[in-house]
Every structure is written in C-alpha cells, then in structure tokens.
CSV table of C-alpha atoms in Angstrom, one decimal:
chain,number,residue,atom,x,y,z
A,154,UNK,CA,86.7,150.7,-36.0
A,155,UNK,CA,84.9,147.2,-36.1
A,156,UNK,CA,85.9,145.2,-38.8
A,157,UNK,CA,83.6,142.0,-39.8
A,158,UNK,CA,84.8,140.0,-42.7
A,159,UNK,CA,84.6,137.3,-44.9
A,160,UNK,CA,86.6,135.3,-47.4
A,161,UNK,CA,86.9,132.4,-49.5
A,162,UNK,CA,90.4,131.9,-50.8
A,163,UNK,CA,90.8,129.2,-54.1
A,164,UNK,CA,94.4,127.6,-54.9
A,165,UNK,CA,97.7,128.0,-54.0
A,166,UNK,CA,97.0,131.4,-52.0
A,167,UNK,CA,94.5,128.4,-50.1
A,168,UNK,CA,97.0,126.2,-49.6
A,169,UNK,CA,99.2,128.8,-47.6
A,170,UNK,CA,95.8,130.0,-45.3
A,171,UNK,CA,94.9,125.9,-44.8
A,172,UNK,CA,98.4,125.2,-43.7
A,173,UNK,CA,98.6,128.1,-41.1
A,174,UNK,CA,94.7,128.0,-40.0
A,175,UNK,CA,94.9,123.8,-39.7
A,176,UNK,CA,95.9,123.8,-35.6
A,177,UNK,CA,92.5,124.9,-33.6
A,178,UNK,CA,95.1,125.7,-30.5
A,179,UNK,CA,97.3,128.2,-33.0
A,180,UNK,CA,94.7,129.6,-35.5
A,181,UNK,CA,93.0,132.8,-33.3
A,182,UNK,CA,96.5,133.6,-32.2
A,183,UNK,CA,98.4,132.8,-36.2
A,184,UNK,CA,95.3,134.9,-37.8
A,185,UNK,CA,95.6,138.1,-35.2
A,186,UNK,CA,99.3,137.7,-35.9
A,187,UNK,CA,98.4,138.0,-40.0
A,188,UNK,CA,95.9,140.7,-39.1
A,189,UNK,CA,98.0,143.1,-37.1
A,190,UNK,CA,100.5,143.1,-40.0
A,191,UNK,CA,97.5,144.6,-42.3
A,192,UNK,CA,96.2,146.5,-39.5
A,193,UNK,CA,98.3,147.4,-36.8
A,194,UNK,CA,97.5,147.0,-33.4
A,195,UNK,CA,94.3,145.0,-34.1
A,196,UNK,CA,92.7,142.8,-32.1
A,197,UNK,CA,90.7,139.5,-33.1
A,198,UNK,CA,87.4,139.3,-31.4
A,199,UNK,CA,85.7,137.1,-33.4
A,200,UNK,CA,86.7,133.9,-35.9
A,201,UNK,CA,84.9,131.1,-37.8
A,202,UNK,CA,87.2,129.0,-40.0
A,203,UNK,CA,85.3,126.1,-42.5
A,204,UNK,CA,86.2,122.7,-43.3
A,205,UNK,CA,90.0,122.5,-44.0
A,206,UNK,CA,90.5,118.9,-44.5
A,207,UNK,CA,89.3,118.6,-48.3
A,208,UNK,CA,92.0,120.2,-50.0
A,209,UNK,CA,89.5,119.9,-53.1
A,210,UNK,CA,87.1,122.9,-50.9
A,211,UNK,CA,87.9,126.7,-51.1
A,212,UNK,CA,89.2,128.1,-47.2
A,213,UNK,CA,86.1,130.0,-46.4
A,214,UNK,CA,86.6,132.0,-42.7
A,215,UNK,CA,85.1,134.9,-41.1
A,216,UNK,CA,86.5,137.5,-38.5
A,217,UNK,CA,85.4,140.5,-36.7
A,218,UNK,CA,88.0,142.6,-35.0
A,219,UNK,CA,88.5,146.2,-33.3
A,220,UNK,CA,91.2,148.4,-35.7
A,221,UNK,CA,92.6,151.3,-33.8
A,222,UNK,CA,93.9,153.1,-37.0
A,223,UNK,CA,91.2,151.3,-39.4
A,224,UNK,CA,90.9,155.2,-41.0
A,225,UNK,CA,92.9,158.3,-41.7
A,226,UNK,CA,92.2,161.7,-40.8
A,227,UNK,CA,92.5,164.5,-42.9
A,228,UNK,CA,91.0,167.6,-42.0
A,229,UNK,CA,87.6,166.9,-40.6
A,230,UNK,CA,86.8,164.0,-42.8
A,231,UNK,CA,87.9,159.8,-42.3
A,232,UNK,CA,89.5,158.2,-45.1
A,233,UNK,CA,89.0,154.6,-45.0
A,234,UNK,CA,91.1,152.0,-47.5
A,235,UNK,CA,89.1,150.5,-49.8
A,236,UNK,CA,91.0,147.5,-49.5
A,237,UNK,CA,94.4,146.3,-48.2
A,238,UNK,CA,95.3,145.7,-52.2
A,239,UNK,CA,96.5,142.7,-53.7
A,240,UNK,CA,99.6,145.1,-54.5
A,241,UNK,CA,100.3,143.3,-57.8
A,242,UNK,CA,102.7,145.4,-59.4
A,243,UNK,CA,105.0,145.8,-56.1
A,244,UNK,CA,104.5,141.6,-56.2
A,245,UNK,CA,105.6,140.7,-60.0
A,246,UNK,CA,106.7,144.1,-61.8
A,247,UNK,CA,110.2,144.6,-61.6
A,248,UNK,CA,111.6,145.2,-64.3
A,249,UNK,CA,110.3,146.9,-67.9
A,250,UNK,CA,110.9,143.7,-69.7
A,251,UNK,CA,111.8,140.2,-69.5
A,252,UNK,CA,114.3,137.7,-70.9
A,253,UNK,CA,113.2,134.7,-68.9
A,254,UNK,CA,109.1,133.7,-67.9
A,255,UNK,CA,108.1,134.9,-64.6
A,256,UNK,CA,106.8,132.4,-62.4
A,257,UNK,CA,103.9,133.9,-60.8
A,258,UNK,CA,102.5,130.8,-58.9
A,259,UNK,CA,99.7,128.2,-58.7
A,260,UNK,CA,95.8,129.6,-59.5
A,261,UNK,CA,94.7,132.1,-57.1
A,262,UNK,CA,91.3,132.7,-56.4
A,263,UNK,CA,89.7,134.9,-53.5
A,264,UNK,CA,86.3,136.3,-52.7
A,265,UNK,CA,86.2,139.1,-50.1
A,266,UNK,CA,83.3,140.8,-48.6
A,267,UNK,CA,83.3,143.6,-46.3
A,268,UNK,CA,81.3,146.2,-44.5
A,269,UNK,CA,81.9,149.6,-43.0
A,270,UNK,CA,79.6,151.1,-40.7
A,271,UNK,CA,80.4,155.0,-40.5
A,272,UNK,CA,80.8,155.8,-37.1
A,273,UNK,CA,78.2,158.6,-35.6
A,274,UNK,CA,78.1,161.2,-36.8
A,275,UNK,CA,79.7,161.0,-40.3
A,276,UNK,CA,78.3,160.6,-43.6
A,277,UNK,CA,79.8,158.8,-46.9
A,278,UNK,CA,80.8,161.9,-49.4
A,279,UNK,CA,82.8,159.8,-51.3
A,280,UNK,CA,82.7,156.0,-53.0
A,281,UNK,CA,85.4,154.9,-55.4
A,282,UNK,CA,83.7,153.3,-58.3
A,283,UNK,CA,83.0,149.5,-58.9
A,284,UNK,CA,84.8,148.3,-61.7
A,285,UNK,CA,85.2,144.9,-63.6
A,286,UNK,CA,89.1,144.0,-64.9
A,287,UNK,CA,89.3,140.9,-67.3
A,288,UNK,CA,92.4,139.7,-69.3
A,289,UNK,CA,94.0,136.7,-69.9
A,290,UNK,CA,95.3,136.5,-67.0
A,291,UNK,CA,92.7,136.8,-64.6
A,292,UNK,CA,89.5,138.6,-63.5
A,293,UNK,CA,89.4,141.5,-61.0
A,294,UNK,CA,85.3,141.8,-60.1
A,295,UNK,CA,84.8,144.8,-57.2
A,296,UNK,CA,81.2,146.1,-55.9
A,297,UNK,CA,80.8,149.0,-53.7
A,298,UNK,CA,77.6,149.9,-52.6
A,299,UNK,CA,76.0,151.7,-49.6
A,300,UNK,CA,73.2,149.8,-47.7
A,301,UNK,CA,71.1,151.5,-45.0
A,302,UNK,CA,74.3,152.7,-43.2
A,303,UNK,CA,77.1,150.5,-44.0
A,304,UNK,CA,79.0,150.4,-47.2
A,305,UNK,CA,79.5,147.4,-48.9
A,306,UNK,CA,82.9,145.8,-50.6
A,307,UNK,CA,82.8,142.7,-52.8
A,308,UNK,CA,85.7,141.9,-54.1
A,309,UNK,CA,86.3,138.7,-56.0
A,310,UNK,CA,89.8,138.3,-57.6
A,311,UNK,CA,90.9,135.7,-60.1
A,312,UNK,CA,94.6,134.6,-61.2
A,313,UNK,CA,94.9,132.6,-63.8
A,314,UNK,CA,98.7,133.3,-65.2
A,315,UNK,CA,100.7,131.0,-63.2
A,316,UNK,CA,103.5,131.6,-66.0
A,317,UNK,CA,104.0,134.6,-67.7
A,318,UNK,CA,106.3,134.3,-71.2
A,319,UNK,CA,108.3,137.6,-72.0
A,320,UNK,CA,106.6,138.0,-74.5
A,321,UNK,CA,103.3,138.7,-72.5
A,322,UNK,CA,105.5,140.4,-69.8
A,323,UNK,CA,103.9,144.0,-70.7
A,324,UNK,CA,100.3,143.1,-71.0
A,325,UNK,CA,100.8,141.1,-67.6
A,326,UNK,CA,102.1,144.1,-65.8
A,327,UNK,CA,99.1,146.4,-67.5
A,328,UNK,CA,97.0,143.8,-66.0
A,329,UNK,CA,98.5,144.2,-62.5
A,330,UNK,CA,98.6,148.4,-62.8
A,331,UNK,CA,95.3,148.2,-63.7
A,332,UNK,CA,94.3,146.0,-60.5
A,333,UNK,CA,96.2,147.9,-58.2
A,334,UNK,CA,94.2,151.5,-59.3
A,335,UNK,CA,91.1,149.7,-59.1
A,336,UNK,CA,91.7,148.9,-55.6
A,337,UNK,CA,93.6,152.1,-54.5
A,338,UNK,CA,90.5,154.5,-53.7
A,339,UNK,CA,89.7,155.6,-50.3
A,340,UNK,CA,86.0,155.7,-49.1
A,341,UNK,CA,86.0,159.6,-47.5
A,342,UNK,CA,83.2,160.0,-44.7
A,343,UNK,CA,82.5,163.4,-43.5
C-alpha cells in the first residue's frame, strides 16, 4: 500500500522527533528505521521535514512510503488500521489505583493526516465513526471521511496531564480507554 502522510508534533513528544530528525545525512535512514517498527518492512520513498531549529515551532514533516502489510485479509475483504494508536492505556495504566502521582511527561500535542486510496477493485463497506474526546486531561479530535476515492483520517491529539495525582488516577485511565477505542476501528474495504 502507498502511504502519504503528514504531521505536526507540539512538546515534549517534539522534542524527541527534533532531536532524531536534526542530521540531514541520518534523518531518511532514522525515520524508515521509526517507520518499519510501525510498519514492517516499509520503505521510505518520500520525506519533507520543516524548520527544526526554533524549538518555540511545532516538527511539521511529511512522508510517503510503500507498506507491504499496510492491510489485513480476512476473507475476501482488506482491513486497514485506522491508526497505529497512541496505545495510552498499555503506556500509563498499570495498575487499578495509585499511591504515588504518575509522571506522564511534558505537553504533547500531535496533528495527523492521512489518506487511503483503496486499491482496484475494492470498495469502503465500512468507516469507524469520527468522534471528539475532551477531559481534563486532554483532547482527542478524529475525522474520517471519504473523498472521491480515498478516505480521509484527521487526527489531532492533545495531552495536557503531565502529572496525574492518585486521586485523578481513575478518571485519567477512563480518559486513556476511551482514546484507545476511539482509535481501535479498522476501515473494511471489500
């Protein structure tokens, strides 16, 4: 499948890309090394990285890239990830309850936009829903929408918590279940 993407990342999560994407010789071959791990045994074809310098400026880039196993099969039908996930529970929930504040990090902002194009002969039969998340701790925004023939996924995720008290431990990790469903849905093409 040909992936084409395009992010801007916000805050400590920014910090991480800006450090790894800052040497033009290393960046194509640290980024493909990041990408396989998503999606293995892809390869980078395309990559446009902005301004890193101004650690005041989101990390905007862009990528295209051939995924071999971009889909699933089942049957006679593709099922595509919606997204990768943020995985938020696996990331912070742990435990049931907490005696100590969970250090979750600095801000994290990210804005993701993708597009699937079916490939020929198949047809969209199925689109998880859109959905807005909002909480104290942060802000999950997603927009799927088909366009012509591709399939459109904004996704722009806010973190806010960078502490969580035990006392807000269970609300946080309703938060997180509740971003994790949101982004679990496959797009089934058929």
């Amino acid at each position: 499948a040909q992936v084409d993407a395009r992010a801007e990342l916000q805050g400590g999560h920014a910090a991480l890309y800006r450090m790894q994407l800052a040497s033009e010789d290393l960046r194509r071959e640290r980024f493909e090394s990041a990408l396989v791990e998503t999606f293995p045994g892809a390869r980078l074809r395309g990559l446009k990285v902005g301004e890193l310098s101004n650690i005041e400026k989101p990390v905007r880039y862009e990528y295209d890239a051939f995924v071999p196993a971009f889909a699933t099969r089942d049957s006679e039908r593709l099922r595509v990830p919606l997204d990768t996930g943020l995985h938020m529970a696996v990331r912070y929930i742990r435990t049931f309850s907490r005696q100590y504040p969970l250090e979750v990090g600095p801000r994290r902002v990210e804005i993701r936009e993708m597009a699937v194009v079916p490939p020929r002969g198949f047809q969209v039969e199925h689109l998880p829903s859109s959905a807005t998340i909002e909480s104290r701790f942060g802000r999950l925004e997603l927009e799927i929408e088909k366009r012509g023939g591709r399939i459109l996924i904004e996704r722009s995720f806010t973190l806010d918590a960078h502490r969580v008290l035990p006392e807000d431990y269970v609300d946080f990790a309703a938060f997180c279940r509740q971003v994790d469903a949101a982004l679990d849905g496959d797009i089934v093409l058929g």
